[in-house]
Coordinates of C-alpha atoms in Angstrom, one line a residue:
M1 CA 0.0 0.0 0.0
N2 CA 1.4 3.3 -1.0
E3 CA 2.0 5.7 1.9
A4 CA 1.1 9.3 1.8
L5 CA 3.7 11.6 0.4
P6 CA 5.8 13.7 2.8
D7 CA 5.5 17.5 2.6
V8 CA 8.9 17.7 1.0
P9 CA 9.9 14.6 -0.9
E10 CA 13.1 14.1 -2.9
V11 CA 13.8 16.9 -5.3
R12 CA 15.5 16.3 -8.7
V13 CA 16.3 18.6 -11.6
V14 CA 16.9 17.9 -15.3
G15 CA 19.2 20.3 -16.9
L16 CA 20.1 23.7 -15.3
P17 CA 17.9 24.5 -12.3
Q18 CA 15.8 27.7 -12.2
L19 CA 13.2 27.4 -9.5
T20 CA 15.3 24.9 -7.6
S21 CA 18.6 26.9 -7.8
G22 CA 20.4 26.6 -4.5
F23 CA 18.6 23.4 -3.4
D24 CA 21.9 21.6 -3.5
L25 CA 23.4 24.1 -1.0
V26 CA 20.8 24.4 1.7
E27 CA 17.5 22.9 2.8
R28 CA 15.8 26.3 2.8
L29 CA 16.9 29.5 1.2
D30 CA 16.5 32.3 3.7
L31 CA 16.7 35.8 2.4
P32 CA 20.5 36.3 2.5
M33 CA 21.0 32.9 0.8
H34 CA 18.2 33.6 -1.7
L35 CA 19.9 36.9 -2.7
K36 CA 23.3 35.1 -3.1
V37 CA 21.8 32.5 -5.4
H38 CA 19.3 34.6 -7.4
G39 CA 20.7 38.1 -7.0
P40 CA 18.7 41.4 -6.6
L41 CA 15.5 42.1 -8.5
E42 CA 14.5 45.4 -10.1
P43 CA 10.9 46.5 -10.1
L44 CA 8.9 46.6 -13.3
G45 CA 6.0 48.7 -14.4
G46 CA 2.6 47.1 -14.9
E47 CA 2.7 47.0 -18.7
Q48 CA 6.3 45.8 -18.6
L49 CA 5.3 42.9 -16.4
A50 CA 2.3 42.0 -18.5
Q51 CA 4.5 42.1 -21.7
L52 CA 7.1 39.8 -19.9
A53 CA 4.4 37.3 -19.0
D54 CA 3.0 37.4 -22.5
R55 CA 6.4 36.9 -24.2
I56 CA 7.2 33.8 -22.1
N57 CA 3.6 32.5 -22.4
L58 CA 3.3 32.2 -18.7
R59 CA 0.1 30.4 -17.7
G60 CA -1.2 29.5 -14.3
R61 CA 0.5 26.4 -12.9
G62 CA -2.3 25.5 -10.5
G63 CA -4.3 23.5 -13.1
A64 CA -6.5 25.8 -15.1
G65 CA -3.6 27.3 -17.2
F66 CA -5.1 30.7 -17.7
P67 CA -2.7 33.2 -19.3
F68 CA -1.1 35.3 -16.6
H69 CA -0.8 38.5 -18.6
K70 CA -4.5 38.6 -19.3
K71 CA -5.2 38.2 -15.6
L72 CA -2.7 40.9 -14.7
R73 CA -4.2 43.4 -17.2
S74 CA -7.8 42.6 -16.2
V75 CA -7.0 43.4 -12.5
A76 CA -5.2 46.6 -13.5
E77 CA -8.1 47.8 -15.7
S78 CA -10.7 47.0 -13.1
A79 CA -8.7 48.7 -10.3
I80 CA -8.2 51.8 -12.4
G81 CA -11.8 51.9 -13.6
R82 CA -13.1 51.6 -10.1
G83 CA -10.4 53.6 -8.3
V84 CA -9.8 50.8 -5.9
R85 CA -6.5 49.4 -4.7
P86 CA -6.2 45.7 -5.8
V87 CA -5.1 42.8 -3.7
V88 CA -2.5 40.1 -4.5
V89 CA -3.1 36.6 -3.4
V90 CA -0.6 33.6 -3.7
N91 CA -2.5 30.3 -3.7
G92 CA -0.2 27.7 -2.0
S93 CA -3.2 25.6 -1.0
E94 CA -1.9 22.3 -2.3
D95 CA -4.4 19.8 -0.9
E96 CA -4.3 16.9 -3.4
P97 CA -2.6 13.8 -2.1
A98 CA -0.5 13.4 -5.2
C99 CA 0.8 17.0 -5.5
R100 CA 3.8 18.5 -3.6
K101 CA 5.5 20.9 -6.1
D102 CA 4.1 24.1 -4.5
T103 CA 4.7 22.8 -1.0
V104 CA 8.3 22.1 -1.9
L105 CA 8.7 25.7 -3.3
I106 CA 7.1 27.3 -0.2
N107 CA 9.2 25.2 2.1
R108 CA 12.5 25.5 0.3
A109 CA 12.4 28.7 -1.8
P110 CA 9.7 31.0 -0.3
H111 CA 11.4 34.2 -1.3
L112 CA 11.3 33.3 -5.0
I113 CA 7.5 33.1 -4.7
L114 CA 7.4 36.4 -2.7
D115 CA 9.6 38.1 -5.4
G116 CA 7.0 37.4 -8.0
A117 CA 4.1 38.4 -5.8
L118 CA 5.8 41.7 -4.7
L119 CA 6.6 42.5 -8.3
C120 CA 2.9 42.4 -9.1
A121 CA 1.9 44.2 -5.9
E122 CA 4.2 47.1 -6.7
A123 CA 3.3 47.2 -10.4
L124 CA -0.4 47.3 -9.5
G125 CA -0.2 49.6 -6.6
A126 CA -1.6 46.9 -4.2
R127 CA -1.4 47.5 -0.5
R128 CA -2.4 44.0 0.6
L129 CA -0.7 40.6 0.0
V130 CA -2.1 37.3 1.3
V131 CA -0.5 33.9 1.0
G132 CA -2.9 31.0 1.3
V133 CA -1.6 27.7 2.7
T134 CA -3.0 24.6 4.4
R135 CA 0.0 22.8 5.9
E136 CA 1.8 23.6 9.1
S137 CA 5.2 23.4 7.3
T138 CA 4.3 25.9 4.6
Q139 CA 2.8 28.3 7.2
R140 CA 6.0 28.3 9.2
S141 CA 8.2 28.8 6.1
M142 CA 6.2 31.6 4.6
E143 CA 5.7 33.4 7.9
A144 CA 9.4 33.2 8.5
A145 CA 10.0 34.6 4.9
L146 CA 7.7 37.6 5.6
A147 CA 9.5 38.3 8.8
E148 CA 12.9 38.1 7.1
R149 CA 11.7 40.8 4.7
G150 CA 10.2 42.9 7.5
L151 CA 6.6 42.5 6.2
S152 CA 3.7 42.4 8.5
D153 CA -0.1 42.9 8.7
G154 CA 0.2 46.0 10.8
R155 CA -2.1 48.9 9.9
R156 CA 0.7 51.3 9.3
S157 CA 2.6 48.9 7.0
P158 CA 2.9 50.3 3.4
L159 CA 2.1 46.7 2.3
R160 CA 0.1 44.6 4.6
A161 CA 1.1 41.0 4.2
R162 CA 0.0 37.9 6.0
V163 CA -0.5 34.1 5.7
Q164 CA -4.0 32.6 5.6
R165 CA -4.1 29.0 6.9
N166 CA -7.0 26.9 5.9
P167 CA -8.0 23.2 6.4
V168 CA -6.5 20.6 4.2
R169 CA -9.4 20.0 1.8
M170 CA -9.4 19.6 -2.0
I171 CA -11.9 22.4 -2.4
T172 CA -9.8 24.8 -0.3
G173 CA -7.5 25.3 -3.3
A174 CA -10.3 26.8 -5.4
A175 CA -9.8 30.5 -5.9
A176 CA -13.3 31.4 -4.6
S177 CA -12.8 29.3 -1.5
L178 CA -9.5 31.0 -0.6
I179 CA -10.9 34.5 -1.2
R180 CA -13.9 33.7 1.0
S181 CA -11.7 32.5 3.8
I182 CA -9.5 35.6 3.6
D183 CA -12.7 37.6 4.1
G184 CA -13.5 35.7 7.2
G185 CA -15.9 33.1 5.9
P186 CA -15.5 29.3 5.5
A187 CA -13.0 28.0 3.1
I188 CA -15.6 26.7 0.6
P189 CA -16.8 28.1 -2.7
P190 CA -19.7 30.6 -2.5
G191 CA -22.9 29.8 -4.4
R192 CA -22.2 32.4 -7.2
K193 CA -19.3 32.6 -9.6
V194 CA -17.6 36.0 -9.8
S195 CA -14.3 36.8 -11.4
A196 CA -11.7 37.6 -8.8
S197 CA -10.1 40.1 -11.2
R198 CA -13.3 42.2 -10.8
S199 CA -14.3 41.4 -7.3
G200 CA -12.2 39.4 -5.0
V201 CA -10.9 40.0 -1.5
G202 CA -13.1 42.5 0.2
G203 CA -14.8 43.2 -3.1
A204 CA -11.5 44.6 -4.5
P205 CA -9.9 43.5 -7.8
T206 CA -7.7 40.6 -6.9
L207 CA -4.7 39.0 -8.7
L208 CA -4.8 35.4 -7.5
S209 CA -2.4 32.8 -8.9
N210 CA -0.6 29.7 -8.0
A211 CA 2.7 29.7 -6.0
E212 CA 4.8 28.3 -8.9
T213 CA 3.4 30.9 -11.3
F214 CA 4.8 33.8 -9.2
A215 CA 8.1 32.0 -8.8
Q216 CA 8.3 31.5 -12.6
L217 CA 7.6 35.2 -13.1
A218 CA 10.4 36.1 -10.7
V219 CA 12.9 34.0 -12.6
A220 CA 11.8 35.5 -15.9
A221 CA 12.1 39.1 -14.5
R222 CA 15.7 38.4 -13.4
I223 CA 17.0 36.8 -16.6
G224 CA 14.7 38.4 -19.2
P225 CA 12.4 36.8 -21.7
D226 CA 15.1 35.9 -24.3
R227 CA 17.3 34.0 -21.9
Y228 CA 14.2 32.5 -20.3
G229 CA 13.1 31.3 -23.7
N230 CA 16.4 29.5 -24.3
T231 CA 15.1 26.7 -22.0
G232 CA 12.4 24.4 -23.1
L233 CA 10.1 24.6 -26.1
Y234 CA 9.6 27.7 -28.3
D235 CA 5.9 28.0 -27.6
E236 CA 6.1 26.9 -24.0
P237 CA 9.4 28.1 -22.7
G238 CA 10.9 27.5 -19.3
T239 CA 10.7 24.7 -16.8
V240 CA 7.8 22.8 -15.1
M241 CA 7.6 21.5 -11.6
L242 CA 6.2 18.0 -11.5
T243 CA 5.3 15.6 -8.7
V244 CA 5.9 12.0 -9.7
S245 CA 4.5 9.3 -7.5
G246 CA 2.2 6.2 -7.9
A247 CA 4.0 3.0 -8.9
V248 CA 7.5 4.4 -8.7
A249 CA 10.6 3.4 -6.7
R250 CA 11.4 7.0 -5.7
P251 CA 8.5 9.5 -5.4
M252 CA 9.9 12.9 -6.2
V253 CA 9.3 16.5 -7.2
I254 CA 11.3 17.3 -10.3
E255 CA 12.0 20.4 -12.3
V256 CA 12.3 19.7 -16.0
P257 CA 12.5 21.9 -19.1
T258 CA 9.4 21.7 -21.3
G259 CA 10.0 19.2 -24.1
V260 CA 11.6 16.5 -22.0
P261 CA 10.0 13.1 -22.9
L262 CA 7.5 12.0 -20.4
R263 CA 9.0 8.5 -20.5
Y264 CA 12.3 9.9 -19.4
V265 CA 10.7 11.5 -16.4
L266 CA 9.1 8.2 -15.4
R267 CA 12.4 6.4 -15.8
L268 CA 14.1 8.8 -13.4
A269 CA 11.5 8.0 -10.7
G270 CA 11.8 4.3 -11.3
A271 CA 8.4 3.7 -12.9
P272 CA 7.6 0.3 -14.5
P273 CA 8.9 0.1 -18.1
L274 CA 5.5 -0.9 -19.3
P275 CA 2.9 0.8 -17.1
Q276 CA -0.8 0.1 -17.6
G277 CA -1.4 3.8 -17.8
V278 CA -0.2 7.1 -16.5
L279 CA -2.4 9.5 -14.8
T280 CA -1.5 13.1 -15.7
G281 CA -2.6 16.3 -14.1
G282 CA -3.5 14.8 -10.7
Y283 CA -6.9 13.6 -9.5
H284 CA -8.7 16.1 -11.7
G285 CA -6.6 14.9 -14.6
K286 CA -6.6 12.3 -17.3
W287 CA -5.1 8.9 -18.1
I288 CA -2.6 8.5 -20.9
D289 CA -2.6 5.1 -22.7
P290 CA 0.9 3.5 -22.6
A291 CA 0.8 3.2 -26.4
R292 CA 0.9 7.0 -26.6
L293 CA 3.7 7.5 -24.0
D294 CA 6.4 7.7 -26.5
E295 CA 4.8 10.7 -28.3
A296 CA 4.2 12.7 -25.1
V297 CA 6.6 15.3 -23.8
V298 CA 6.3 17.6 -20.8
S299 CA 4.2 20.4 -22.1
R300 CA 0.6 21.5 -21.9
N301 CA 0.0 21.1 -25.6
S302 CA 1.7 17.7 -26.0
L303 CA 0.0 16.1 -23.0
D304 CA -3.4 17.4 -24.3
R305 CA -2.7 15.8 -27.7
A306 CA -1.8 12.5 -26.1
G307 CA -5.1 12.5 -24.2
G308 CA -3.7 13.7 -20.9
S309 CA -3.4 16.9 -19.0
L310 CA -0.6 18.9 -17.4
G311 CA -3.1 20.2 -14.8
A312 CA -1.5 20.5 -11.3
G313 CA 1.7 18.8 -12.5
A314 CA 1.1 15.4 -10.9
I315 CA 2.3 12.3 -12.8
L316 CA 1.2 8.9 -11.6
P317 CA 2.0 5.6 -13.4
I318 CA 0.5 2.3 -12.3
G319 CA 2.0 -1.1 -12.9
Q320 CA 0.6 -4.3 -14.4
D321 CA 0.1 -5.9 -11.0
T322 CA -2.9 -3.8 -9.8
C323 CA -6.5 -3.4 -10.9
P324 CA -6.7 0.1 -12.6
L325 CA -10.4 0.4 -12.0
G326 CA -10.0 -0.5 -8.4
E327 CA -7.3 2.1 -8.1
S328 CA -9.5 4.7 -9.7
L329 CA -12.4 3.7 -7.4
R330 CA -10.3 4.6 -4.4
V331 CA -9.6 8.0 -5.8
A332 CA -13.3 8.5 -6.9
Q333 CA -14.4 7.7 -3.3
W334 CA -11.9 10.2 -1.9
L335 CA -13.0 12.9 -4.3
A336 CA -16.6 12.3 -3.3
G337 CA -15.6 12.7 0.3
E338 CA -13.9 16.1 -0.4
S339 CA -17.3 17.7 -1.4
A340 CA -18.2 20.8 0.4
G341 CA -21.7 19.4 0.6
Q342 CA -23.5 22.6 -0.5
C343 CA -24.5 21.8 -4.1
G344 CA -26.4 18.8 -5.4
P345 CA -24.1 17.9 -8.4
C346 CA -21.2 17.6 -6.0
S347 CA -22.7 16.3 -2.7
L348 CA -25.0 13.9 -4.4
G349 CA -23.5 13.4 -7.8
L350 CA -19.9 12.5 -6.8
P351 CA -20.9 9.8 -4.3
A352 CA -23.3 8.4 -6.9
A353 CA -20.5 8.3 -9.4
A354 CA -18.3 6.5 -7.0
R355 CA -21.0 4.0 -6.2
G356 CA -21.6 3.6 -9.9
L357 CA -18.0 2.8 -10.6
A358 CA -18.1 0.2 -7.7
D359 CA -21.2 -1.3 -9.3
V360 CA -19.3 -1.6 -12.6
L361 CA -16.4 -3.3 -10.9
N362 CA -18.7 -5.8 -9.3
G363 CA -20.2 -7.0 -12.6
G364 CA -23.1 -4.7 -12.8
G365 CA -23.2 -5.2 -16.6
P366 CA -23.7 -2.7 -19.4
A367 CA -26.6 -1.0 -17.6
A368 CA -24.3 -0.1 -14.7
L369 CA -21.7 1.3 -17.1
E370 CA -24.3 3.4 -18.9
A371 CA -25.7 4.6 -15.6
L372 CA -22.1 5.6 -14.5
R373 CA -21.6 7.6 -17.7
Q374 CA -24.9 9.3 -17.3
V375 CA -24.1 10.4 -13.7
A376 CA -20.7 11.7 -14.8
R377 CA -22.3 13.7 -17.6
N378 CA -25.0 15.1 -15.3
V379 CA -22.4 16.3 -12.7
K380 CA -20.4 18.5 -15.1
R381 CA -20.8 22.3 -15.4
R382 CA -23.4 22.4 -12.6
G383 CA -21.4 22.9 -9.4
A384 CA -20.4 25.9 -7.4
C385 CA -16.7 25.3 -8.3
S386 CA -14.6 23.1 -10.6
H387 CA -14.4 20.1 -8.2
P388 CA -17.4 18.2 -9.7
D389 CA -16.1 18.9 -13.3
G390 CA -12.6 17.7 -12.5
S391 CA -13.8 14.6 -10.7
A392 CA -16.2 13.7 -13.5
M393 CA -13.4 14.2 -16.0
F394 CA -11.2 11.8 -14.0
I395 CA -14.0 9.1 -14.0
E396 CA -14.7 9.5 -17.7
S397 CA -11.0 9.2 -18.5
T398 CA -10.8 6.0 -16.4
V399 CA -13.6 4.4 -18.4
R400 CA -12.0 5.4 -21.7
A401 CA -8.5 4.4 -20.8
F402 CA -8.9 0.8 -19.5
T403 CA -11.3 -0.8 -21.9
D404 CA -10.0 -4.3 -21.6
D405 CA -10.3 -4.2 -17.8
L406 CA -13.7 -2.6 -18.1
A407 CA -14.9 -5.4 -20.3
A408 CA -13.6 -8.0 -17.9
H409 CA -15.5 -6.4 -15.0
V410 CA -18.7 -5.5 -16.9
L411 CA -19.0 -8.8 -18.9
G412 CA -17.1 -11.2 -16.7
H413 CA -15.8 -11.8 -13.2
G414 CA -13.2 -9.1 -13.1
C415 CA -9.6 -8.7 -14.1
G416 CA -8.3 -11.0 -11.3
R417 CA -5.8 -8.5 -10.0
P418 CA -5.9 -7.1 -6.5
V419 CA -5.8 -3.4 -5.7
Q420 CA -2.3 -2.4 -4.5
G421 CA -3.2 1.1 -3.5
V422 CA -0.4 2.7 -5.4
L423 CA -2.2 6.0 -6.0
P424 CA -1.5 8.0 -2.9
L425 CA -4.3 9.2 -0.6
F426 CA -4.1 11.0 2.7
E427 CA -3.6 8.8 5.7
G428 CA -6.9 7.1 6.6
G429 CA -8.6 8.5 3.5
G430 CA -10.8 6.5 1.1
A431 CA -14.5 6.0 1.2
P432 CA -16.7 9.0 1.4
T433 CA -18.4 9.3 4.7
G434 CA -20.4 12.1 6.3
V435 CA -21.8 13.3 3.0
P436 CA -25.2 12.5 1.5
G437 CA -25.1 9.2 -0.2
G438 CA -21.7 8.3 1.0
G439 CA -20.8 4.9 2.4
A440 CA -18.3 2.2 2.8
A441 CA -17.0 0.0 0.0
E442 CA -19.2 -2.9 1.2
E443 CA -22.3 -0.8 0.5
N444 CA -21.2 -0.3 -3.1
S445 CA -20.9 -4.1 -3.7
P446 CA -23.7 -5.9 -5.5
G447 CA -26.4 -7.5 -3.4
R448 CA -28.0 -10.9 -3.9
R449 CA -31.1 -9.6 -5.5
R450 CA -32.1 -8.7 -9.0
I451 CA -34.9 -6.6 -10.2
H452 CA -37.0 -7.7 -13.2
V453 CA -39.4 -6.0 -15.6
D454 CA -42.5 -7.8 -16.7
W455 CA -43.0 -6.6 -20.2
T456 CA -46.5 -7.9 -20.4
L457 CA -47.5 -5.4 -17.7
C458 CA -45.1 -2.5 -18.3
R459 CA -46.9 0.6 -19.7
G460 CA -43.9 3.0 -19.8
H461 CA -44.9 5.2 -16.9
G462 CA -41.2 5.9 -16.2
L463 CA -41.5 6.0 -12.4
C464 CA -38.8 3.3 -12.0
A465 CA -36.2 5.5 -13.7
D466 CA -37.1 8.3 -11.3
L467 CA -36.9 6.1 -8.2
L468 CA -34.0 3.9 -9.2
P469 CA -31.7 5.8 -11.7
E470 CA -28.8 3.5 -10.8
V471 CA -30.5 0.7 -12.6
F472 CA -33.2 2.0 -14.9
Q473 CA -33.0 4.6 -17.7
L474 CA -35.7 5.2 -20.3
G475 CA -35.1 4.7 -24.0
A476 CA -36.4 6.9 -26.8
D477 CA -39.7 5.0 -26.6
G478 CA -40.2 5.8 -23.0
F479 CA -39.7 2.3 -21.7
P480 CA -36.8 1.0 -19.5
T481 CA -33.7 0.1 -21.4
V482 CA -33.0 -3.1 -19.4
A483 CA -35.2 -6.1 -18.5
Q484 CA -33.3 -7.2 -15.4
A485 CA -30.3 -6.0 -13.4
D486 CA -28.4 -6.5 -10.2
I487 CA -29.4 -4.3 -7.3
P488 CA -26.5 -2.6 -5.5
R489 CA -26.8 -3.1 -1.7
Y490 CA -27.0 0.6 -1.1
A491 CA -30.0 0.8 -3.4
E492 CA -32.1 -2.2 -2.1
A493 CA -34.5 0.1 -0.2
K494 CA -35.1 2.2 -3.3
A495 CA -35.6 -0.9 -5.4
M496 CA -38.3 -2.1 -2.9
R497 CA -40.0 1.4 -3.2
A498 CA -39.9 1.2 -7.0
V499 CA -41.6 -2.2 -6.9
R500 CA -44.4 -0.9 -4.5
R501 CA -45.0 2.3 -6.5
C502 CA -45.0 0.9 -10.0
P503 CA -48.5 1.9 -11.3
A504 CA -48.6 -1.2 -13.6
L505 CA -47.1 -3.6 -11.0
A506 CA -44.6 -4.5 -13.6
L507 CA -41.6 -4.8 -11.3
R508 CA -40.5 -7.7 -9.1
I509 CA -37.4 -8.6 -7.1
E510 CA -35.9 -12.1 -7.0
E511 CA -33.0 -13.6 -5.2
D512 CA -30.0 -13.9 -7.5
T513 CA -29.1 -17.6 -7.8
R514 CA -26.1 -17.0 -10.0
V515 CA -22.6 -17.5 -8.7
Q516 CA -21.5 -14.2 -7.2
A517 CA -18.5 -12.6 -8.9
P518 CA -15.4 -12.5 -6.7
T519 CA -14.8 -9.2 -4.9
R520 CA -11.1 -9.4 -4.4
N521 CA -10.5 -6.6 -6.9
L522 CA -12.3 -4.1 -4.6
P523 CA -10.1 -2.1 -2.2
A524 CA -10.5 -2.7 1.5
L525 CA -10.7 0.9 2.7
P526 CA -11.0 2.2 6.3
Q527 CA -13.9 4.4 7.3
G528 CA -13.4 8.2 7.1
R529 CA -10.7 10.4 5.8
G530 CA -8.7 10.6 9.0
R531 CA -7.5 13.6 11.0
R532 CA -4.8 14.6 8.5
A533 CA -7.2 14.9 5.7
L534 CA -9.4 17.2 7.8
G535 CA -6.4 19.5 8.6
R536 CA -6.7 18.8 12.4

């Protein structure tokens, strides 16, 4: 079973270091050492900074990949138009179990991040800087860095700067969640979507970006766009910070120039030479088929073409000795447990998707697979933040990537492989509990009952699909698309209700006399996410 990654795993570099310069000298670059390694930094005007970001094609490194120069200009225009001082926010809330690149930067090179943030604050005329973190180690390092620069949150400070510590939750990293917590509210997304560039912290225009993004800006401001562009690809210059874990001998954070073959990165970490698949972009990312590994290089465009995603920079291969669908189920259950519980597509849809994937693994048949796809489709673009979208994308990618294993589970008795637990989760994490529809892995397994449709009685009222959507869907003719199906244990009560309420009395439940499919491919997961996952 793969253990949770430490805050600061092994750090490697391919080629000349930029963000990781000085890591071979000290564990943490304090301000004097930071200046010795990187040298002084001259301020830049707002338009100069925007042009610099544009020339190096700097995009947000937190997952969304939004062009930084557009965000910078939008904040400046909004602040000038409204006559309001903007706010600069560094998002260091790295709460995904497979991501550590920002945590490494904050712990080991906090002043490089502050360089980029302070450049933006001065160029925009901001009088407030907030760094959002969720770990004790990152809080200590960043608070020490602010003190080393003489920055504080005092009312008389020309630039009020502080660290905002939030709980370790996947949704905490959402921009809206961080802004809401800075304003004194809970670290969950609000019900409405408003651009931070127009109205962020305290209603002021807010420049919010990922920690690595500000560090990359600081490097480019020191060496200039031409020299920065000498590293990596022409259209995506510079380096990328990656977290490589999963089925590897040495989990690590690695800085690589864009254009480096993905297979080379995997080899450095000791990944299997023939992985079943490689999850790219983290748990809101996509799987790359091993047949396409040789064409993939480290870049946003290349990974997209290969069917993957750069996302939050997490790379996770899995070997041939584990069930890929079972591994994905563990992640889907964790994602469901990370819901804020405030909007239906997330609090109800994600647990339903996790249960649907479990039903597929347990031989639920084509109907279970189609029900899973329908749930994933219904979740997307309907939540208060991007969590349901990213989670649904991960599930859909899983279904597309492992077709052979999917067929073995849907049409047979499973792939016959155990679940090794190579995809890291927080200690004690796994099954979603404490959210509507959540439950243990046992509840997701198939029961010993099947529900049948008597076609001589069915009149197409459609009530069965309303009461039991995990099993029944209506075809174009308005009748159920299946004649019989397994009933998951968690849905047995709903199945009984459907039988009682069918206006035509066309449904019946029978004990399943077939040999039950083995369940050894399902992970045995502990209850709850544990204290670490809750940030306690």
